[in-house]
Every structure is written in C-alpha cells, then in structure tokens.
C-alpha cells in the first residue's frame, strides 16, 4: 500500500524545487503571452503602415517595345510591377535570374541602387494615423552584408531607416526591388519576448530546441506535483463533508 505521507512529502519537495527552477521561465511565458496577445500582428509586421497605391497599367505595345529594345532571350516569364510609382518590366530568364527595366526608358534598374531603394521604402510607407500621404524623412540607407538582428533572411539587403514614431526600418531587395520586411519598435519588442517564449536565443525560430523541451517537461512535473498536493490538501475535507451528509 502506498504511504500517503511519503507521497505528499515527495510531491511537496518536487513542487518546491521545480518551482524555483521554472519560476522565471513561467514569468517569461506569461508576460510574453500577454504582449503577443495585446499587440495586433498587423502592427507588429508594419502592415498597417503600408500605403495604398495603384499602378497605371501598361499596354502590351509598351511591353513589347521594351522587350525589343533590350533584346531579351531565353525568357521564362514577363511581368509588370510598381517600383516606387513607376512601372517596371520584370524579365525572368530560364536560369531563374530576374532583371528589372524601366517601362518608359528601357533602362536596366537592377541591381537596385541606394536612391531607388530609398524611393521604394518611402513610397511603401504611410503611417496609419495619417489621413493623406506625406513623404516621410529618411534617417539612413545601408546595403547590409551582415545580419542586422531584426532581419534574418538572404543578404545583401537595403536597410532604409525612416524618421517615424514607430522606429520603422524597411528592407528592400537589391535584386528585385521588393519590400522584403518591415520592422518597427513593436516588432523588436515582440521578437524579444518570442525569443524568451520559445527559448531559442540564437536563431529565434526553433520551437523544438532542447531547452524548451526540458522546460516543458519540468513545468509538467510542477503541475502534476501541484495537483497531487491539492488532493492531499482538500481530499480529506471533501471526504469528511460526504461523511456528514450520509450520517
């Protein structure tokens, strides 16, 4: 027969020690959960500050003129994109390489230079509180070849820092002119607590790392031992109440 007093003592010991070990991580999980629930993901991603733009369509004749002028061969796809308010022709070759040409002048636009990258970032941005589009000031523009911390994708990339209330940085591809990411103070706060939440302090994207597995098992022991202690705390009282009702 199981010694209930011994079970109670063992459970209490496990509960206390595990509680000391896991308490800080529990706090991180709770605070991180609150922050990630309160801040809308659209704000975190900077999607609320994307300017609503409409590109003037190009005719097939204009596209054909550019193709004839640049002498494109071995094409897999031809498309049109809005590049900072100007129409650009995107030519994708069979080897996967993409080149951008100005739809009016047929000038090669890739690789995207600093001026064009800055124009793309400013054109993309409009603060959600602004009723009309007012060009935002640019604090800096750098072509990054090393990971900046808030952008963990393919490099190099243009980092355009804007002078706005949210501390926005817009990352522009030098190859395609695409806006690859929008980062702000909300994203950096969210990312910090996400790191603490999944306990991946390097890449911040591994949800199955050994640390969180050990922490989850430890937290489970904490909960199980707590449930056992609850039984010993309230179980006898429940039994006495039932005994009184039957008498």
XYZ file of N, CA and C in Angstrom:
741
model
N 0.847 -1.195 0.000
C 0.000 0.000 0.000
C 0.885 1.248 0.000
N 0.495 2.212 -0.791
C 1.293 3.416 -0.931
C 1.185 4.253 0.335
N 2.335 4.682 0.836
C 2.385 5.550 2.004
C 2.011 6.972 1.576
N 0.798 7.418 1.984
C 0.304 8.723 1.549
C 1.159 9.870 2.078
N 1.697 9.727 3.286
C 2.528 10.777 3.857
C 3.822 10.939 3.056
N 4.383 9.792 2.653
C 5.615 9.841 1.871
C 5.357 10.454 0.496
N 4.239 10.079 -0.139
C 3.872 10.653 -1.439
C 3.713 12.162 -1.325
N 3.087 12.577 -0.226
C 2.871 14.009 -0.009
C 4.192 14.745 0.148
N 5.113 14.179 0.913
C 6.415 14.812 1.126
C 7.220 14.891 -0.168
N 7.218 13.789 -0.926
C 7.950 13.767 -2.200
C 7.361 14.789 -3.171
N 6.035 14.844 -3.239
C 5.368 15.788 -4.132
C 5.673 17.222 -3.743
N 5.675 17.486 -2.434
C 5.975 18.831 -1.947
C 7.408 19.228 -2.275
N 8.334 18.284 -2.117
C 9.736 18.556 -2.421
C 9.925 18.830 -3.907
N 9.319 17.991 -4.755
C 9.412 18.192 -6.209
C 8.804 19.529 -6.601
N 7.646 19.826 -6.047
C 6.941 21.054 -6.372
C 7.772 22.286 -6.012
N 8.378 22.263 -4.847
C 9.162 23.419 -4.400
C 10.413 23.629 -5.248
N 11.171 22.558 -5.474
C 12.407 22.698 -6.230
C 12.155 23.025 -7.698
N 11.183 22.344 -8.276
C 10.859 22.617 -9.677
C 10.320 24.035 -9.821
N 9.546 24.478 -8.824
C 9.021 25.842 -8.848
C 10.133 26.873 -8.871
N 11.183 26.624 -8.080
C 12.318 27.549 -8.067
C 13.030 27.576 -9.418
N 13.139 26.414 -10.049
C 13.851 26.319 -11.324
C 13.056 26.959 -12.459
N 11.767 26.721 -12.480
C 10.945 27.103 -13.622
C 10.232 28.438 -13.448
N 10.327 29.043 -12.268
C 9.541 30.248 -11.971
C 9.815 31.379 -12.954
N 11.107 31.646 -13.253
C 11.446 32.754 -14.152
C 10.919 32.495 -15.552
N 11.056 31.239 -16.011
C 10.556 30.924 -17.345
C 9.038 31.015 -17.405
N 8.354 30.625 -16.330
C 6.906 30.793 -16.258
C 6.540 32.263 -16.421
N 7.314 33.129 -15.770
C 7.071 34.567 -15.870
C 7.246 35.040 -17.306
N 8.314 34.567 -17.962
C 8.548 34.940 -19.359
C 7.406 34.462 -20.246
N 6.940 33.227 -20.011
C 5.836 32.702 -20.810
C 4.573 33.544 -20.636
N 4.292 33.902 -19.402
C 3.063 34.660 -19.120
C 3.136 36.072 -19.688
N 4.247 36.775 -19.410
C 4.391 38.148 -19.906
C 4.447 38.158 -21.431
N 5.197 37.228 -21.993
C 5.274 37.136 -23.453
C 3.923 36.843 -24.067
N 3.156 35.966 -23.438
C 1.827 35.651 -23.938
C 0.917 36.862 -23.936
N 1.010 37.666 -22.878
C 0.193 38.888 -22.795
C 0.576 39.858 -23.911
N 1.873 40.090 -24.080
C 2.343 41.033 -25.092
C 1.959 40.576 -26.495
N 2.141 39.285 -26.767
C 1.820 38.774 -28.095
C 0.322 38.735 -28.361
N -0.475 38.747 -27.300
C -1.931 38.778 -27.462
C -2.452 40.199 -27.605
N -1.824 41.138 -26.905
C -2.312 42.520 -26.884
C -1.951 43.265 -28.165
N -0.727 43.081 -28.661
C -0.288 43.813 -29.852
C -0.758 43.083 -31.110
N -1.597 43.706 -31.937
C -2.065 43.052 -33.173
C -0.900 42.700 -34.087
N -0.964 41.540 -34.709
C 0.126 41.078 -35.558
C 0.326 41.997 -36.754
N -0.747 42.678 -37.208
C -0.617 43.610 -38.325
C 0.254 44.808 -37.950
N 0.173 45.209 -36.672
C 1.020 46.302 -36.177
C 2.458 45.829 -36.076
N 2.653 44.620 -35.584
C 3.992 44.054 -35.440
C 4.689 43.977 -36.802
N 3.970 43.550 -37.817
C 4.545 43.393 -39.153
C 4.608 44.699 -39.937
N 4.055 45.763 -39.380
C 4.067 47.048 -40.076
C 3.082 47.128 -41.217
N 2.136 46.174 -41.287
C 1.193 46.139 -42.392
C 0.190 47.289 -42.334
N -0.034 47.846 -41.131
C -0.980 48.960 -41.006
C -0.410 50.244 -41.603
N 0.890 50.257 -41.855
C 1.537 51.453 -42.394
C 1.910 51.307 -43.865
N 1.298 50.359 -44.544
C 1.548 50.202 -45.976
C 0.645 51.158 -46.741
N 1.249 51.981 -47.590
C 0.479 52.937 -48.384
C -0.360 52.211 -49.429
N -1.556 52.709 -49.636
C -2.460 52.130 -50.634
C -2.154 52.772 -51.984
N -1.537 52.013 -52.865
C -1.114 52.536 -54.160
C -1.749 51.752 -55.304
N -1.934 52.445 -56.419
C -2.443 51.799 -57.622
C -1.560 52.198 -58.799
N -1.059 51.186 -59.487
C -0.155 51.444 -60.606
C -0.945 51.648 -61.890
N -0.492 52.586 -62.703
C -1.099 52.794 -64.017
C -0.747 51.616 -64.924
N -1.741 50.936 -65.462
C -1.455 49.739 -66.273
C -0.705 50.080 -67.560
N 0.074 49.113 -68.030
C 0.808 49.250 -69.280
C 0.112 48.482 -70.382
N 0.237 48.971 -71.581
C -0.329 48.269 -72.727
C 0.655 47.213 -73.219
N 0.150 46.264 -73.946
C 1.008 45.208 -74.499
C 2.022 45.784 -75.478
N 1.657 46.887 -76.121
C 2.571 47.541 -77.064
C 3.791 48.097 -76.334
N 3.559 48.715 -75.165
C 4.658 49.275 -74.378
C 5.593 48.168 -73.896
N 5.016 47.060 -73.461
C 5.833 45.934 -73.003
C 6.652 45.370 -74.146
N 6.029 45.226 -75.317
C 6.728 44.687 -76.487
C 7.877 45.600 -76.901
N 7.691 46.926 -76.765
C 8.744 47.866 -77.132
C 9.984 47.678 -76.254
N 9.742 47.479 -74.952
C 10.863 47.265 -74.029
C 11.587 45.959 -74.365
N 10.821 44.898 -74.631
C 11.424 43.601 -74.954
C 12.279 43.686 -76.215
N 11.785 44.419 -77.180
C 12.523 44.565 -78.433
C 13.803 45.381 -78.214
N 13.718 46.388 -77.373
C 14.859 47.279 -77.157
C 15.977 46.604 -76.367
N 15.599 45.791 -75.367
C 16.633 45.159 -74.527
C 17.134 43.853 -75.133
N 16.423 43.363 -76.162
C 16.853 42.142 -76.822
C 16.834 40.934 -75.912
N 15.778 40.778 -75.132
C 15.679 39.689 -74.166
C 15.537 38.341 -74.859
N 16.279 37.333 -74.353
C 16.202 35.969 -74.876
C 16.086 34.988 -73.718
N 15.661 33.778 -74.028
C 15.523 32.709 -73.029
C 14.668 33.155 -71.840
N 13.540 33.747 -72.137
C 12.663 34.243 -71.078
C 11.694 33.162 -70.626
N 11.504 33.083 -69.324
C 10.520 32.175 -68.760
C 9.232 32.912 -68.393
N 9.377 34.173 -67.977
C 8.207 34.936 -67.555
C 8.473 36.420 -67.718
N 7.425 37.138 -68.099
C 7.466 38.593 -68.192
C 6.329 39.143 -67.346
N 6.654 40.061 -66.437
C 5.626 40.641 -65.581
C 5.873 42.129 -65.395
N 4.882 42.798 -64.816
C 4.947 44.237 -64.594
C 4.803 44.492 -63.103
N 5.581 45.410 -62.572
C 5.472 45.735 -61.161
C 5.581 47.236 -60.960
N 5.031 47.671 -59.833
C 5.098 49.075 -59.436
C 6.365 49.282 -58.624
N 7.256 50.114 -59.138
C 8.526 50.344 -58.472
C 8.613 51.821 -58.101
N 8.204 52.113 -56.850
C 8.229 53.489 -56.343
C 7.444 54.433 -57.240
N 6.307 53.964 -57.735
C 5.436 54.813 -58.538
C 5.691 54.766 -60.019
N 6.712 54.054 -60.439
C 6.980 53.926 -61.858
C 6.846 52.468 -62.270
N 6.338 52.273 -63.464
C 6.138 50.915 -63.961
C 7.473 50.312 -64.379
N 7.683 49.072 -63.976
C 8.913 48.363 -64.336
C 8.558 47.019 -64.956
N 9.347 46.605 -65.926
C 9.181 45.309 -66.570
C 10.138 44.328 -65.913
N 9.605 43.208 -65.444
C 10.430 42.179 -64.806
C 10.609 41.030 -65.795
N 11.839 40.780 -66.149
C 12.148 39.687 -67.065
C 12.833 38.575 -66.286
N 12.180 37.423 -66.243
C 12.760 36.262 -65.565
C 13.215 35.255 -66.609
N 14.516 34.949 -66.580
C 15.069 34.025 -67.556
C 14.913 32.576 -67.090
N 15.223 31.658 -67.973
C 15.061 30.235 -67.668
C 15.986 29.776 -66.552
N 17.091 30.498 -66.332
C 18.013 30.133 -65.251
C 17.590 30.732 -63.909
N 16.445 31.422 -63.877
C 15.924 31.984 -62.634
C 16.345 33.412 -62.372
N 17.269 33.939 -63.156
C 17.725 35.313 -62.942
C 16.645 36.308 -63.356
N 16.481 37.360 -62.527
C 15.485 38.394 -62.813
C 16.179 39.725 -63.074
N 15.655 40.448 -64.064
C 16.150 41.787 -64.355
C 14.963 42.735 -64.467
N 15.154 43.935 -63.934
C 14.105 44.944 -63.969
C 14.503 46.065 -64.923
N 13.542 46.483 -65.768
C 13.777 47.568 -66.713
C 12.707 48.625 -66.550
N 13.105 49.860 -66.684
C 12.151 50.966 -66.661
C 11.233 50.840 -67.879
N 9.924 50.870 -67.654
C 8.966 50.651 -68.733
C 8.966 51.787 -69.754
N 9.429 52.973 -69.361
C 9.429 54.113 -70.281
C 10.744 54.262 -71.026
N 11.840 54.078 -70.295
C 13.161 54.327 -70.893
C 13.908 53.054 -71.278
N 13.418 51.906 -70.803
C 14.061 50.604 -71.027
C 15.422 50.501 -70.348
N 15.702 51.378 -69.413
C 16.963 51.363 -68.676
C 16.956 50.231 -67.649
N 18.075 49.523 -67.551
C 18.194 48.445 -66.574
C 18.217 49.037 -65.161
N 17.367 48.530 -64.284
C 17.245 49.057 -62.920
C 17.948 48.195 -61.881
N 18.237 46.956 -62.205
C 18.907 46.075 -61.249
C 20.411 46.044 -61.522
N 21.212 45.970 -60.457
C 20.790 45.936 -59.051
C 20.271 47.302 -58.587
N 19.306 47.271 -57.677
C 18.698 48.491 -57.166
C 19.740 49.305 -56.402
N 19.876 50.582 -56.771
C 20.848 51.424 -56.072
C 20.219 52.088 -54.847
N 21.021 52.870 -54.133
C 20.564 53.480 -52.879
C 19.401 54.436 -53.097
N 19.474 55.232 -54.169
C 18.413 56.208 -54.431
C 17.085 55.500 -54.685
N 17.138 54.469 -55.528
C 15.910 53.734 -55.847
C 15.376 52.990 -54.632
N 16.253 52.377 -53.846
C 15.815 51.656 -52.643
C 15.137 52.601 -51.665
N 15.687 53.801 -51.524
C 15.086 54.801 -50.638
C 13.721 55.220 -51.144
N 13.604 55.418 -52.444
C 12.321 55.801 -53.042
C 11.276 54.707 -52.833
N 11.695 53.451 -52.959
C 10.773 52.322 -52.769
C 10.253 52.298 -51.339
N 11.151 52.500 -50.376
C 10.764 52.471 -48.962
C 9.805 53.609 -48.632
N 10.120 54.812 -49.086
C 9.260 55.971 -48.818
C 7.909 55.800 -49.495
N 7.914 55.268 -50.698
C 6.676 55.057 -51.448
C 5.799 54.008 -50.782
N 6.436 53.029 -50.146
C 5.703 51.936 -49.499
C 5.040 52.371 -48.198
N 5.563 53.426 -47.573
C 5.174 53.768 -46.202
C 4.140 54.888 -46.140
N 3.153 54.679 -45.297
C 2.222 55.729 -44.891
C 1.703 55.382 -43.503
N 1.974 56.228 -42.516
C 1.583 55.914 -41.142
C 0.075 55.797 -41.043
N -0.371 54.829 -40.269
C -1.808 54.538 -40.158
C -2.614 55.724 -39.637
N -1.989 56.638 -38.901
C -2.700 57.788 -38.351
C -2.800 58.943 -39.343
N -2.050 58.857 -40.448
C -2.044 59.936 -41.435
C -3.234 59.809 -42.384
N -3.945 60.903 -42.591
C -5.100 60.898 -43.486
C -4.677 61.005 -44.944
N -3.594 61.699 -45.192
C -3.064 61.825 -46.543
C -1.594 61.406 -46.536
N -1.108 61.028 -47.706
C 0.284 60.579 -47.797
C 1.232 61.770 -47.796
N 2.070 61.825 -46.787
C 3.122 62.837 -46.699
C 4.449 62.088 -46.674
N 5.359 62.374 -47.618
C 6.637 61.648 -47.650
C 7.360 61.720 -46.304
N 7.802 60.583 -45.821
C 8.493 60.520 -44.543
C 9.984 60.759 -44.754
N 10.625 61.363 -43.759
C 12.062 61.615 -43.859
C 12.835 60.310 -43.681
N 13.975 60.240 -44.328
C 14.833 59.056 -44.257
C 16.053 59.375 -43.396
N 16.283 58.551 -42.392
C 17.430 58.762 -41.494
C 18.708 58.146 -42.041
N 18.582 56.963 -42.667
C 19.781 56.303 -43.198
C 19.401 55.251 -44.219
N 20.362 54.909 -45.061
C 20.180 53.850 -46.060
C 21.499 53.102 -46.193
N 21.459 51.798 -45.903
C 22.680 50.990 -45.963
C 22.416 49.691 -46.712
N 23.397 49.278 -47.500
C 23.352 47.959 -48.121
C 24.061 47.005 -47.164
N 23.294 46.156 -46.504
C 23.834 45.291 -45.467
C 24.312 43.970 -46.044
N 25.480 43.549 -45.593
C 26.012 42.240 -45.965
C 26.124 41.323 -44.753
N 25.817 41.878 -43.558
C 25.787 41.093 -42.332
C 24.421 41.237 -41.679
N 23.978 40.179 -41.022
C 22.644 40.168 -40.421
C 22.499 41.272 -39.377
N 21.455 42.116 -39.496
C 21.287 43.238 -38.584
C 20.579 42.899 -37.279
N 20.023 41.709 -37.162
C 19.319 41.328 -35.932
C 17.824 41.255 -36.115
N 17.242 42.248 -36.782
C 15.798 42.219 -36.990
C 15.431 41.789 -38.408
N 16.423 41.299 -39.162
C 16.182 40.755 -40.499
C 17.060 39.531 -40.665
N 16.438 38.361 -40.694
C 17.198 37.114 -40.746
C 16.840 36.346 -42.022
N 17.179 36.972 -43.141
C 16.920 36.361 -44.442
C 18.154 36.521 -45.335
N 17.942 36.308 -46.621
C 19.037 36.351 -47.577
C 19.629 37.757 -47.650
N 20.957 37.814 -47.689
C 21.698 39.063 -47.827
C 22.440 39.060 -49.162
N 22.800 40.238 -49.686
C 22.667 41.582 -49.111
C 21.241 42.107 -49.224
N 20.980 43.176 -48.476
C 19.661 43.802 -48.493
C 19.823 45.275 -48.132
N 18.969 46.101 -48.711
C 18.962 47.517 -48.360
C 18.150 47.720 -47.084
N 18.756 48.404 -46.120
C 18.056 48.760 -44.892
C 17.803 50.271 -44.919
N 16.528 50.635 -44.977
C 16.134 52.042 -45.011
C 15.465 52.377 -43.681
N 16.089 53.248 -42.904
C 15.550 53.660 -41.604
C 14.781 54.962 -41.774
N 13.509 54.945 -41.374
C 12.636 56.098 -41.540
C 12.496 56.888 -40.244
N 12.222 58.166 -40.381
C 12.029 59.042 -39.225
C 10.537 59.087 -38.910
N 10.067 58.036 -38.257
C 8.639 57.945 -37.934
C 8.469 57.552 -36.473
N 7.248 57.678 -35.904
C 7.035 57.404 -34.475
C 7.307 55.961 -34.067
N 7.250 55.032 -35.022
C 7.368 53.611 -34.684
C 8.780 53.064 -34.861
N 9.731 53.908 -35.231
C 11.098 53.425 -35.445
C 11.182 52.424 -36.582
N 10.550 52.749 -37.704
C 10.415 51.800 -38.812
C 11.702 51.648 -39.624
N 12.016 50.400 -39.945
C 13.066 50.075 -40.903
C 12.436 49.227 -41.997
N 12.695 49.605 -43.217
C 12.165 48.851 -44.354
C 13.326 48.214 -45.100
N 13.191 46.905 -45.385
C 14.253 46.148 -46.057
C 13.844 45.884 -47.508
N 14.699 46.314 -48.421
C 14.409 46.244 -49.852
C 15.431 45.357 -50.540
N 14.935 44.465 -51.387
C 15.828 43.571 -52.126
C 16.568 44.337 -53.217
N 17.903 44.213 -53.283
C 18.656 44.869 -54.352
C 18.488 44.159 -55.699
N 17.946 42.943 -55.667
C 17.774 42.165 -56.903
C 16.425 42.408 -57.576
N 15.371 42.493 -56.756
C 14.020 42.603 -57.318
C 13.308 43.904 -56.975
N 13.839 44.654 -55.999
C 13.157 45.876 -55.576
C 11.965 45.614 -54.689
N 11.760 44.363 -54.284
C 10.636 44.029 -53.402
C 10.913 44.485 -51.980
N 9.859 44.899 -51.281
C 9.976 45.150 -49.847
C 9.911 43.793 -49.161
N 11.030 43.365 -48.587
C 11.121 42.027 -48.006
C 10.620 41.978 -46.568
N 10.732 43.086 -45.856
C 10.297 43.103 -44.454
C 10.120 44.544 -44.000
N 9.227 44.701 -43.031
C 9.012 45.987 -42.375
C 9.190 45.748 -40.880
N 10.136 46.449 -40.289
C 10.417 46.270 -38.870
C 10.167 47.582 -38.123
N 9.732 47.456 -36.871
C 9.477 48.639 -36.048
C 9.706 48.283 -34.583
N 9.471 49.256 -33.700
C 9.695 49.022 -32.270
C 8.786 47.923 -31.741
N 7.574 47.820 -32.266
C 6.654 46.766 -31.835
C 7.208 45.396 -32.215
N 7.759 45.312 -33.422
C 8.323 44.030 -33.878
C 9.498 43.625 -32.999
N 10.362 44.585 -32.679
C 11.541 44.265 -31.883
C 11.154 43.823 -30.463
N 10.119 44.468 -29.884
C 9.629 44.049 -28.569
C 9.020 42.648 -28.656
N 8.202 42.438 -29.669
C 7.553 41.141 -29.895
C 8.601 40.052 -30.092
N 9.606 40.350 -30.914
C 10.647 39.369 -31.218
C 11.444 39.002 -29.971
N 11.694 39.978 -29.086
C 12.433 39.713 -27.852
C 11.673 38.729 -26.962
N 10.387 38.972 -26.779
C 9.601 38.074 -25.930
C 9.308 36.748 -26.627
N 9.266 36.752 -27.958
C 9.145 35.485 -28.692
C 10.377 34.624 -28.439
N 11.565 35.263 -28.431
C 12.805 34.550 -28.132
C 12.738 33.915 -26.745
N 12.267 34.684 -25.747
C 12.143 34.155 -24.398
C 11.076 33.064 -24.330
N 10.040 33.225 -25.129
C 8.910 32.287 -25.090
C 9.322 30.910 -25.598
N 10.062 30.857 -26.722
C 10.447 29.562 -27.284
C 11.851 29.145 -26.846
N 12.534 30.021 -26.069
C 13.851 29.721 -25.508
C 14.897 29.397 -26.576
N 14.772 30.039 -27.729
C 15.782 29.933 -28.780
C 16.487 31.280 -28.845
N 17.667 31.359 -28.240
C 18.357 32.633 -28.081
C 19.310 32.959 -29.233
N 19.323 32.121 -30.264
C 20.208 32.364 -31.406
C 19.403 32.685 -32.662
N 18.762 31.675 -33.236
C 18.022 31.898 -34.474
C 16.612 32.417 -34.235
N 16.059 32.141 -33.040
C 14.716 32.597 -32.644
C 13.608 32.028 -33.527
N 13.837 30.845 -34.094
C 12.785 30.232 -34.907
C 12.661 28.720 -34.681
N 13.463 28.192 -33.751
C 13.423 26.755 -33.474
C 12.528 26.494 -32.269
N 11.324 26.006 -32.538
C 10.358 25.763 -31.470
C 10.551 24.390 -30.841
N 11.488 23.597 -31.367
C 11.726 22.242 -30.849
C 13.132 22.090 -30.276
N 13.702 23.191 -29.793
C 15.057 23.115 -29.259
C 15.056 22.421 -27.894
N 16.214 21.865 -27.480
C 16.279 21.097 -26.223
C 15.863 21.893 -24.990
N 16.155 23.184 -24.956
C 15.824 23.988 -23.779
C 14.323 24.016 -23.508
N 13.540 24.265 -24.551
C 12.097 24.368 -24.328
C 11.491 22.997 -24.047
N 12.100 21.933 -24.580
C 11.607 20.588 -24.287
C 11.821 20.264 -22.807
N 13.030 20.568 -22.312
C 13.319 20.333 -20.892
C 12.424 21.202 -20.014
N 12.251 22.473 -20.403
C 11.414 23.383 -19.618
C 9.962 22.917 -19.592
N 9.481 22.391 -20.708
C 8.099 21.909 -20.773
C 7.898 20.688 -19.875
N 8.882 19.785 -19.902
C 8.797 18.598 -19.038
C 8.842 19.015 -17.570
N 9.726 19.959 -17.251
C 9.841 20.453 -15.882
C 8.547 21.118 -15.436
N 7.959 21.917 -16.320
C 6.696 22.575 -15.996
C 5.584 21.552 -15.773
N 5.617 20.473 -16.539
C 4.614 19.409 -16.361
C 4.754 18.759 -14.995
N 6.003 18.518 -14.568
C 6.229 17.959 -13.234
C 5.713 18.902 -12.150
N 5.901 20.192 -12.379
C 5.430 21.200 -11.426
C 3.909 21.137 -11.289
N 3.232 21.034 -12.423
C 1.764 20.983 -12.407
C 1.268 19.684 -11.784
N 1.874 18.567 -12.163
C 1.444 17.265 -11.639
C 1.626 17.205 -10.123
N 2.792 17.658 -9.654
C 3.030 17.645 -8.207
C 2.065 18.590 -7.495
N 1.710 19.702 -8.150
C 0.742 20.628 -7.559
C -0.638 20.013 -7.435
N -1.035 19.257 -8.446
C -2.341 18.582 -8.403
C -2.374 17.554 -7.271
N -1.280 16.819 -7.105
C -1.210 15.838 -6.012
C -1.325 16.531 -4.662
N -0.647 17.651 -4.510
C -0.719 18.406 -3.251
C -2.128 18.949 -3.009
N -2.792 19.340 -4.082
C -4.176 19.803 -3.941
C -5.074 18.683 -3.433
N -4.810 17.487 -3.917
C -5.603 16.341 -3.463
C -5.419 16.115 -1.965
N -4.156 16.156 -1.524
C -3.904 15.959 -0.091
C -4.422 17.127 0.746
N -4.509 18.300 0.133
C -4.977 19.469 0.878
C -6.494 19.454 1.039
N -7.208 19.148 -0.025
C -8.666 19.241 0.011
C -9.369 17.890 0.036
N -8.641 16.817 -0.322
C -9.270 15.495 -0.347
C -9.904 15.092 0.977
N -9.156 15.191 2.091
C -9.750 14.808 3.388
C -10.979 15.648 3.745
N -10.969 16.931 3.426
C -12.114 17.781 3.722
C -13.350 17.349 2.955
N -13.140 17.000 1.688
C -14.264 16.524 0.861
C -14.829 15.227 1.420
N -13.940 14.337 1.849
C -14.397 13.062 2.408
C -15.190 13.273 3.701
N -14.740 14.217 4.540
C -15.460 14.493 5.778
C -16.836 15.094 5.493
N -16.920 15.964 4.507
C -18.213 16.563 4.154
C -19.178 15.494 3.652
N -18.671 14.562 2.842
C -19.516 13.483 2.343
C -19.990 12.592 3.492
N -19.070 12.347 4.457
C -19.427 11.515 5.604
C -20.527 12.168 6.432
N -20.486 13.474 6.590
C -21.520 14.174 7.360
C -22.874 14.108 6.677
N -22.861 14.170 5.349
C -24.136 14.114 4.618
C -24.780 12.753 4.720
N -23.958 11.710 4.765
C -24.531 10.343 4.838
C -25.035 10.006 6.242
N -24.491 10.719 7.263
C -24.893 10.418 8.655
C -26.183 11.090 9.057
